[in-house]
Amino acid sequence: MRPRGWRRPAALVLAAALVLGACGGDDGADGPTTTAPATTEEATTTTDEDAPPGALPTGLGDPLYPDLGAPGLDVQHYDVALEVDEELAASGTVTLTVEATEDLVQVPVDARSLAVEAVTLDGEEVDFALEEPELVVRPDAPIAAGTTFDLAVTYVDDPVIAPEADRLGPGWIIAEDGSYSYTLNEPEATRDWLPSLDHPSDKATWRFAITPPPGTIAVANGVPTAQPADGEDGTWVWELDQPMATYLAQVLVGDWELLERPSDDGIRRIDALLADEVGDHDGLIASTDPQLSYLTSVLGPYPFAAYGVAVVDQQIGLAIEQQTRSLFSADAASPGVGVHELGHQWFGDSVTPAAWSDIWLAESFATYCEWLWAEEDGGPTTGEQAEEALAQRDEDGGPPTDDPTVDTLFGFNVYEGGAVVVEALRREMGDEAFFTLLRTWLADNAGTSVTTEDFTALASEVAGRDLDAFFAAWLSAEDLPDALPA
């Protein structure tokens, strides 16, 4: 992701031809291996005085967003069935296929500001209570660990009209002119339009069945598996067989046009543009193929069946790596930002941070993909970009790359300042070991959520020596060394 108001060293602006700024697995229904950010004892506790004895906390205890997710639950699959009305507001039913990893006397689901009408558990109606920001479901009998069950929630969403200036991810957004809608979730707004376990440690496969208003279409992550006949109205079905974190979910509704292009690498190219903007973003679309070819050569196979871009007609300087189709505002739809979001398909989408404090595992490496492409495309070397960013980081200060706050989650030290750490690691390990590390990391962890400790342990293993002192000096320090390793 590239957030609003981001800045970068001047040389990097020229290299990426960008002056406005933006954000820039294993298949199967059994779901991915995930690493929770906290133990049950560390997680937040329920404030519901009526919670039954033995109830687990209603949040995982993420260091930055402690109320997200829930212990004892592992979502395997989301089946999202939405009806979108003429005003582009959504209602419908989401069915979560969940495995109980502990004995449960209640099931908490992240659901903020939603009107929940009914809940069923394995087809039977069940008691529930809305206790912001949770939907708490109380089954008639305890659910034993190891049980898999279907939890269906029927609800109505109250959408946001255009992004709020002080919020990065408002959730389900309706354009100011009311002509289209889209989702913008990172880091914790999927729960504002979709009852879910809205934490990056809990990934699942997805199916979207969306019925848009007459004369419009619906777009979501993955590939289309059913759609109305040409010129007819009806339901669009999109499916994603690789696990995805909730914050990466994409739904677009309105007068969109799908542009599917042939490819010679087996990866479907499915772009989505507003019908009156087709042809306006050819540079972004044309850059995808060479960037995809290059990153595949560096990082290993592309992890999904499809890739594309979508552009909203807004001037908010933002882009986000929604899985299989990155989303851009019009003023951020450039090749320089595009390669950042494409890099995220590996770093962040396929291999996802287990907690929001681990976000450098996504953003620092996606920024480094920008640097690699800039050098490949005839711009400054990664070393030149790192030296400039190191000087900027020394001037600005800020928290360590591996310990952001909520306010600095999308700040310089996670992006360019974090890419400095990646370049320093490359020099510390040498090129052969460094790129072996990246490819091993991505191949071994595809479809999972991972921690910083997972990465540093693998780095030491690949290097054949203990790198703890390096990571203490570069990754976990506020004041970095004055110069990059020789």
XYZ file of C-alpha atoms in Angstrom:
486
model
C 0.000 0.000 0.000
C 1.025 3.573 -0.612
C -0.910 5.934 1.703
C -2.053 9.475 1.140
C 0.552 12.151 1.629
C 3.544 9.823 1.327
C 6.847 11.391 0.383
C 10.085 10.052 -0.910
C 13.582 11.371 -1.727
C 13.612 13.615 -4.786
C 15.730 11.250 -6.860
C 13.209 8.492 -6.299
C 10.390 10.730 -7.485
C 12.220 11.220 -10.754
C 13.079 7.567 -11.031
C 9.470 6.526 -10.648
C 8.060 9.485 -12.583
C 5.715 10.111 -9.679
C 5.008 13.476 -8.088
C 1.710 12.957 -6.310
C 2.241 9.974 -4.038
C 0.207 6.890 -3.321
C 0.318 3.541 -1.587
C 1.525 1.946 -3.140
C 0.193 -20.079 -2.120
C -1.012 -23.114 -1.182
C -4.491 -23.845 -2.471
C -7.214 -25.731 -0.699
C -10.218 -25.425 1.543
C -8.205 -26.583 4.570
C -6.798 -23.069 4.882
C -3.276 -21.825 5.597
C -0.983 -22.154 8.542
C -1.126 -18.926 10.523
C 0.762 -17.427 13.429
C -1.366 -15.522 15.915
C 0.100 -12.287 17.289
C -0.641 -13.045 20.918
C -1.579 -15.863 23.246
C -5.065 -16.114 24.658
C -3.794 -14.729 27.952
C -2.362 -11.645 26.218
C -5.477 -10.993 24.150
C -8.100 -8.447 25.044
C -10.876 -9.613 27.288
C -14.567 -9.293 26.649
C -16.397 -6.440 28.370
C -19.695 -8.310 28.187
C -20.831 -8.993 31.738
C -23.184 -11.663 30.397
C -20.427 -13.696 28.743
C -20.772 -17.344 29.745
C -18.143 -19.016 31.948
C -15.142 -20.156 29.951
C -15.585 -17.574 27.194
C -12.369 -16.690 25.407
C -11.407 -13.062 24.763
C -13.099 -11.366 21.815
C -9.836 -10.082 20.305
C -6.432 -11.564 19.478
C -4.488 -8.834 21.248
C -2.678 -7.480 18.188
C -0.115 -4.935 19.467
C -1.725 -2.162 17.398
C -5.338 -3.312 16.929
C -6.044 -5.618 19.885
C -9.766 -6.140 19.244
C -9.325 -7.670 15.759
C -9.730 -11.398 15.210
C -10.510 -13.916 17.922
C -8.629 -16.752 19.632
C -9.893 -20.270 19.179
C -11.170 -19.640 15.636
C -9.665 -20.251 12.197
C -11.761 -19.196 9.201
C -11.287 -21.600 6.308
C -13.562 -19.964 3.732
C -15.794 -16.925 3.149
C -18.871 -17.243 0.944
C -20.093 -13.679 0.381
C -23.545 -13.182 -1.178
C -24.414 -9.507 -1.655
C -27.326 -7.594 -3.147
C -26.356 -4.039 -4.111
C -29.231 -1.574 -4.483
C -29.635 1.429 -6.803
C -27.905 3.647 -4.215
C -24.984 1.157 -4.214
C -25.534 0.128 -0.603
C -24.998 -3.573 0.110
C -26.918 -6.158 2.072
C -26.742 -9.904 2.102
C -25.322 -12.931 3.850
C -21.750 -13.986 4.495
C -21.107 -17.593 5.464
C -17.895 -18.225 7.370
C -16.636 -21.809 7.395
C -14.747 -21.927 10.680
C -12.612 -24.470 12.500
C -12.659 -24.292 16.296
C -9.068 -24.562 17.508
C -10.178 -24.434 21.163
C -13.382 -25.313 22.997
C -15.863 -22.467 22.454
C -18.867 -21.281 24.434
C -19.293 -18.199 22.240
C -18.131 -17.079 18.802
C -17.066 -13.424 18.395
C -16.974 -11.907 14.894
C -15.632 -8.474 13.937
C -18.664 -6.435 12.814
C -18.571 -2.694 13.375
C -21.532 -0.423 12.569
C -23.487 -3.160 10.792
C -27.179 -3.947 11.116
C -27.260 -7.707 11.697
C -30.661 -9.275 11.002
C -30.065 -12.995 11.569
C -27.367 -15.536 12.381
C -27.385 -19.279 11.799
C -24.899 -21.925 12.883
C -24.924 -24.970 10.611
C -28.308 -23.842 9.318
C -29.976 -23.393 12.723
C -30.865 -19.958 14.089
C -28.728 -18.973 17.037
C -28.690 -16.183 19.620
C -26.419 -13.222 18.997
C -25.666 -9.781 20.391
C -24.088 -6.718 18.820
C -21.471 -5.445 21.244
C -19.449 -2.893 19.244
C -17.148 -3.651 17.600
C -18.135 -7.317 17.903
C -20.967 -9.562 16.882
C -21.063 -12.178 19.651
C -22.772 -15.454 18.765
C -23.846 -17.772 21.588
C -24.530 -21.335 20.452
C -26.960 -23.522 22.345
C -24.165 -25.916 23.284
C -20.374 -25.547 23.488
C -18.401 -26.193 20.308
C -15.561 -28.673 20.768
C -12.054 -27.992 19.517
C -11.536 -29.541 16.102
C -15.120 -28.940 14.996
C -15.728 -27.205 11.660
C -18.968 -25.246 11.372
C -20.720 -22.772 9.068
C -21.687 -19.430 10.573
C -24.022 -17.404 8.331
C -24.652 -13.725 9.088
C -27.372 -11.761 7.285
C -26.841 -8.019 7.515
C -27.145 -4.541 6.004
C -24.223 -2.127 5.577
C -24.258 1.646 6.026
C -21.682 2.782 3.432
C -19.328 5.764 3.488
C -19.738 8.515 0.896
C -16.192 9.096 -0.420
C -13.114 8.606 1.811
C -12.824 10.431 5.098
C -9.756 12.666 5.203
C -8.477 11.245 8.506
C -9.111 7.576 7.741
C -6.966 5.392 5.559
C -9.510 2.632 5.012
C -13.186 3.570 5.297
C -14.444 0.162 4.084
C -17.280 0.212 1.516
C -17.166 3.555 -0.299
C -19.645 5.181 -2.650
C -18.196 7.777 -5.028
C -19.381 11.334 -4.450
C -21.440 11.323 -7.638
C -23.041 8.001 -6.673
C -22.000 6.280 -9.895
C -19.836 3.466 -8.488
C -18.650 1.892 -5.254
C -15.450 0.194 -4.133
C -13.794 -1.169 -0.994
C -10.754 0.279 0.771
C -10.084 -1.717 3.925
C -6.528 -1.501 5.181
C -5.846 -1.852 8.018
C -9.106 -2.663 9.834
C -12.209 -1.593 7.918
C -13.383 -4.813 6.277
C -15.415 -5.315 9.454
C -17.310 -2.120 8.560
C -18.979 -3.811 5.552
C -18.409 -7.547 6.083
C -18.746 -9.565 9.304
C -15.392 -11.329 9.455
C -12.363 -12.165 11.533
C -10.608 -9.034 10.355
C -7.007 -9.781 11.310
C -4.146 -10.605 8.911
C -3.219 -13.773 10.804
C -6.481 -15.441 9.765
C -6.506 -16.070 6.003
C -9.124 -17.987 4.044
C -10.295 -18.835 0.538
C -13.145 -16.751 -0.908
C -16.233 -16.827 -3.104
C -18.171 -13.665 -3.955
C -21.675 -13.802 -5.487
C -22.708 -10.185 -6.070
C -25.903 -8.965 -7.684
C -25.404 -5.332 -8.761
C -28.064 -2.849 -9.894
C -29.383 -3.213 -13.456
C -26.970 -1.962 -16.074
C -23.891 -2.365 -13.879
C -21.352 -5.103 -13.138
C -19.625 -6.441 -10.024
C -15.913 -7.187 -9.700
C -14.086 -8.989 -6.877
C -10.828 -10.788 -6.134
C -9.766 -13.826 -8.120
C -11.332 -14.931 -11.381
C -14.931 -14.828 -12.633
C -16.607 -18.215 -12.589
C -20.152 -17.122 -13.520
C -21.679 -13.939 -14.903
C -24.796 -12.768 -16.720
C -25.013 -13.170 -20.471
C -23.983 -10.119 -22.488
C -26.509 -7.351 -22.130
C -28.343 -9.040 -19.266
C -28.470 -8.331 -15.545
C -27.813 -10.840 -12.796
C -25.242 -12.200 -10.375
C -21.478 -12.093 -10.833
C -19.463 -14.843 -9.147
C -15.755 -14.442 -8.422
C -13.604 -17.049 -6.691
C -10.173 -17.010 -5.103
C -8.669 -20.406 -4.306
C -5.558 -19.084 -2.575
C -5.880 -17.851 1.034
C -6.418 -14.094 1.477
C -6.424 -11.776 4.481
C -9.620 -9.770 4.933
C -8.015 -6.348 4.445
C -7.200 -7.284 0.834
C -10.811 -7.974 -0.185
C -11.994 -6.101 -3.275
C -15.534 -5.383 -4.423
C -16.248 -2.916 -7.250
C -19.797 -2.157 -8.373
C -20.922 0.248 -11.085
C -20.302 1.044 -14.739
C -17.009 -0.818 -14.844
C -15.500 -2.461 -17.890
C -13.406 -5.606 -17.647
C -10.366 -5.707 -19.904
C -8.967 -9.203 -20.234
C -5.744 -9.455 -22.165
C -3.996 -12.539 -23.534
C -0.774 -13.574 -21.851
C 1.951 -16.061 -22.631
C 2.780 -16.930 -19.012
C -0.500 -18.539 -17.918
C -1.411 -15.658 -15.615
C -4.772 -14.115 -16.558
C -4.700 -10.322 -16.943
C -8.045 -8.874 -15.827
C -8.093 -5.090 -15.456
C -11.136 -3.084 -14.345
C -11.659 0.515 -15.480
C -14.640 2.806 -15.311
C -16.299 2.725 -18.732
C -15.689 6.409 -19.440
C -11.986 6.075 -18.522
C -10.991 3.172 -20.741
C -7.817 4.293 -22.478
C -6.893 6.821 -19.775
C -4.517 4.497 -17.927
C -2.734 2.666 -20.707
C 0.690 3.465 -19.240
C -0.104 1.728 -15.959
C -1.598 -1.288 -17.726
C 1.241 -1.562 -20.254
C 3.854 -1.516 -17.465
C 2.366 -4.573 -15.782
C 3.730 -7.198 -18.169
C 7.434 -6.239 -18.077
C 7.280 -5.630 -14.328
C 5.620 -9.003 -13.747
C 8.202 -10.741 -15.909
C 11.061 -9.044 -14.056
C 9.773 -9.652 -10.524
C 9.066 -13.287 -11.366
C 12.680 -13.682 -12.448
C 13.853 -12.216 -9.139
C 11.314 -13.539 -6.626
C 10.078 -16.782 -8.139
C 6.687 -17.747 -9.606
C 3.801 -15.315 -9.354
C 1.608 -16.737 -6.556
C -1.896 -16.368 -8.052
C -3.897 -17.268 -11.146
C -4.625 -13.690 -12.242
C -3.432 -10.116 -11.930
C -4.724 -6.744 -12.999
C -5.309 -3.147 -11.954
C -8.411 -1.099 -11.135
C -8.596 2.702 -11.050
C -11.147 4.864 -9.228
C -11.867 8.403 -10.420
C -10.678 10.145 -7.258
C -7.775 12.431 -6.402
C -6.692 10.933 -3.081
C -3.112 9.870 -3.904
C -3.521 6.288 -2.792
C -3.134 2.732 -4.028
C -3.554 -0.634 -2.363
C -2.489 -4.153 -3.258
C -5.879 -5.851 -3.167
C -5.141 -9.489 -3.914
C -4.968 -10.276 -7.647
C -6.048 -6.725 -8.679
C -4.388 -3.633 -7.220
C -6.566 -0.565 -6.721
C -5.378 2.963 -7.584
C -6.833 6.425 -7.307
C -6.534 8.326 -10.580
C -3.659 10.503 -9.353
C -1.626 7.463 -8.274
C -2.135 5.303 -11.357
C 1.472 5.311 -12.552
C 4.032 2.589 -13.343
C 6.183 3.689 -10.388
C 3.412 3.006 -7.920
C 2.237 0.001 -9.928
C 5.410 -1.997 -9.315
C 5.091 -1.394 -5.562
C 1.585 -2.873 -5.533
C 2.655 -5.708 -7.828
C 5.518 -6.528 -5.448
C 2.935 -6.805 -2.689
C 1.324 -9.768 -4.434
C 4.333 -11.709 -3.128
C 5.141 -9.645 -0.021
C 1.916 -9.042 1.886
C -0.689 -10.911 -0.154
C 0.827 -14.379 -0.589
C 3.044 -14.078 2.494
C 1.155 -11.904 4.968
C 2.302 -10.243 8.215
C 0.942 -12.129 11.237
C 0.385 -8.881 13.139
C 0.186 -5.242 12.069
C 3.460 -4.536 13.853
C 5.064 -6.926 11.318
C 3.989 -4.692 8.426
C 7.578 -4.062 7.337
C 7.522 -7.630 5.946
C 5.082 -6.247 3.363
C 5.855 -2.561 2.881
C 9.648 -2.506 3.169
C 9.964 -5.323 0.634
C 7.366 -3.871 -1.758
C 9.346 -0.612 -1.641
C 12.509 -2.577 -2.362
C 10.730 -4.022 -5.406
C 10.275 -0.403 -6.549
C 14.004 0.147 -6.112
C 14.920 -3.025 -7.973
C 12.659 -2.069 -10.879
C 13.984 1.502 -10.978
C 17.503 0.146 -11.404
C 16.368 -2.444 -13.973
C 14.573 0.306 -15.887
C 17.676 2.503 -16.132
C 17.159 4.623 -13.017
C 19.267 4.904 -9.863
C 20.730 1.757 -8.322
C 19.280 0.242 -5.176
C 22.408 1.421 -3.383
C 21.941 5.022 -4.507
C 18.311 4.978 -3.468
C 19.197 3.433 -0.107
C 21.873 6.011 0.638
C 19.456 8.857 0.002
C 16.742 7.243 2.098
C 19.222 6.530 4.913
C 20.148 10.205 5.019
C 16.459 11.138 5.118
C 15.795 8.653 7.892
C 18.726 10.007 9.912
C 17.278 13.514 9.561
C 13.685 12.594 10.421
C 14.191 10.007 13.186
C 11.184 7.937 14.174
C 10.534 4.468 15.586
C 12.375 1.311 14.535
C 11.206 -0.349 11.350
C 9.977 -3.417 13.245
C 8.115 -1.454 15.938
C 5.703 1.028 14.324
C 2.905 2.786 16.146
C -0.622 3.216 14.815
C 0.384 6.729 13.712
C 3.546 5.533 11.926
C 2.173 2.273 10.519
C 2.370 3.730 7.001
C 5.293 6.054 7.683
C 8.703 6.569 6.138
C 10.536 4.115 8.399
C 8.293 1.269 7.244
C 8.580 2.177 3.545
C 11.811 3.794 2.263
C 13.396 3.624 5.717
C 12.562 -0.074 5.842
C 13.876 -0.664 2.327
C 17.191 0.683 3.661
C 17.196 -2.283 6.062
C 16.565 -4.654 3.134
C 19.466 -3.173 1.141
C 21.711 -3.407 4.198
C 20.748 -7.074 4.591
C 21.577 -7.702 0.933
C 25.060 -6.272 1.443
C 25.526 -8.166 4.709
C 24.602 -11.507 3.113
C 25.846 -11.012 -0.451
C 23.669 -11.193 -3.543
C 23.506 -14.962 -3.944
C 22.453 -15.673 -0.349
C 20.118 -12.636 -0.239
C 18.083 -13.589 -3.308
C 18.069 -17.236 -2.187
C 16.580 -15.964 1.085
C 13.816 -14.041 -0.713
C 12.839 -16.927 -2.976
C 12.946 -19.437 -0.101
C 10.905 -17.149 2.154
C 8.223 -16.666 -0.477
C 8.055 -20.313 -1.578
C 8.052 -21.834 1.900
C 5.472 -19.431 3.353
C 3.046 -18.970 0.442
C -0.523 -18.711 1.689
C 0.444 -18.160 5.326
C 0.841 -15.370 7.867
C 4.320 -14.892 9.307
C 6.244 -12.991 11.969
C 9.418 -10.937 11.969
C 11.019 -13.687 14.057
C 10.233 -16.179 11.286
C 12.087 -14.008 8.788
C 15.147 -13.264 10.903
C 15.535 -16.953 11.776
C 15.431 -17.942 8.094
C 17.910 -15.193 7.205
C 20.412 -16.562 9.717
C 19.834 -20.087 8.426
C 20.429 -19.107 4.791
C 23.433 -16.954 5.711
C 24.943 -19.821 7.701
C 25.624 -17.525 10.656
C 23.832 -15.646 13.403
C 22.489 -12.310 12.132
C 20.978 -11.170 15.439
C 23.509 -8.342 15.812
C 22.738 -7.098 12.299
C 18.983 -7.025 12.890
C 19.464 -5.320 16.269
C 21.496 -2.555 14.609
C 19.333 -2.077 11.511
C 15.822 -3.451 11.983
C 15.176 -2.838 15.679
C 17.097 0.400 16.266
C 15.855 3.993 16.132
C 19.305 5.304 15.168
C 20.776 3.333 12.296
C 24.471 3.045 11.461
C 25.888 6.004 9.544
C 26.657 3.979 6.432
C 25.461 0.850 4.683
C 27.563 -2.310 5.005
C 30.456 -2.385 2.568
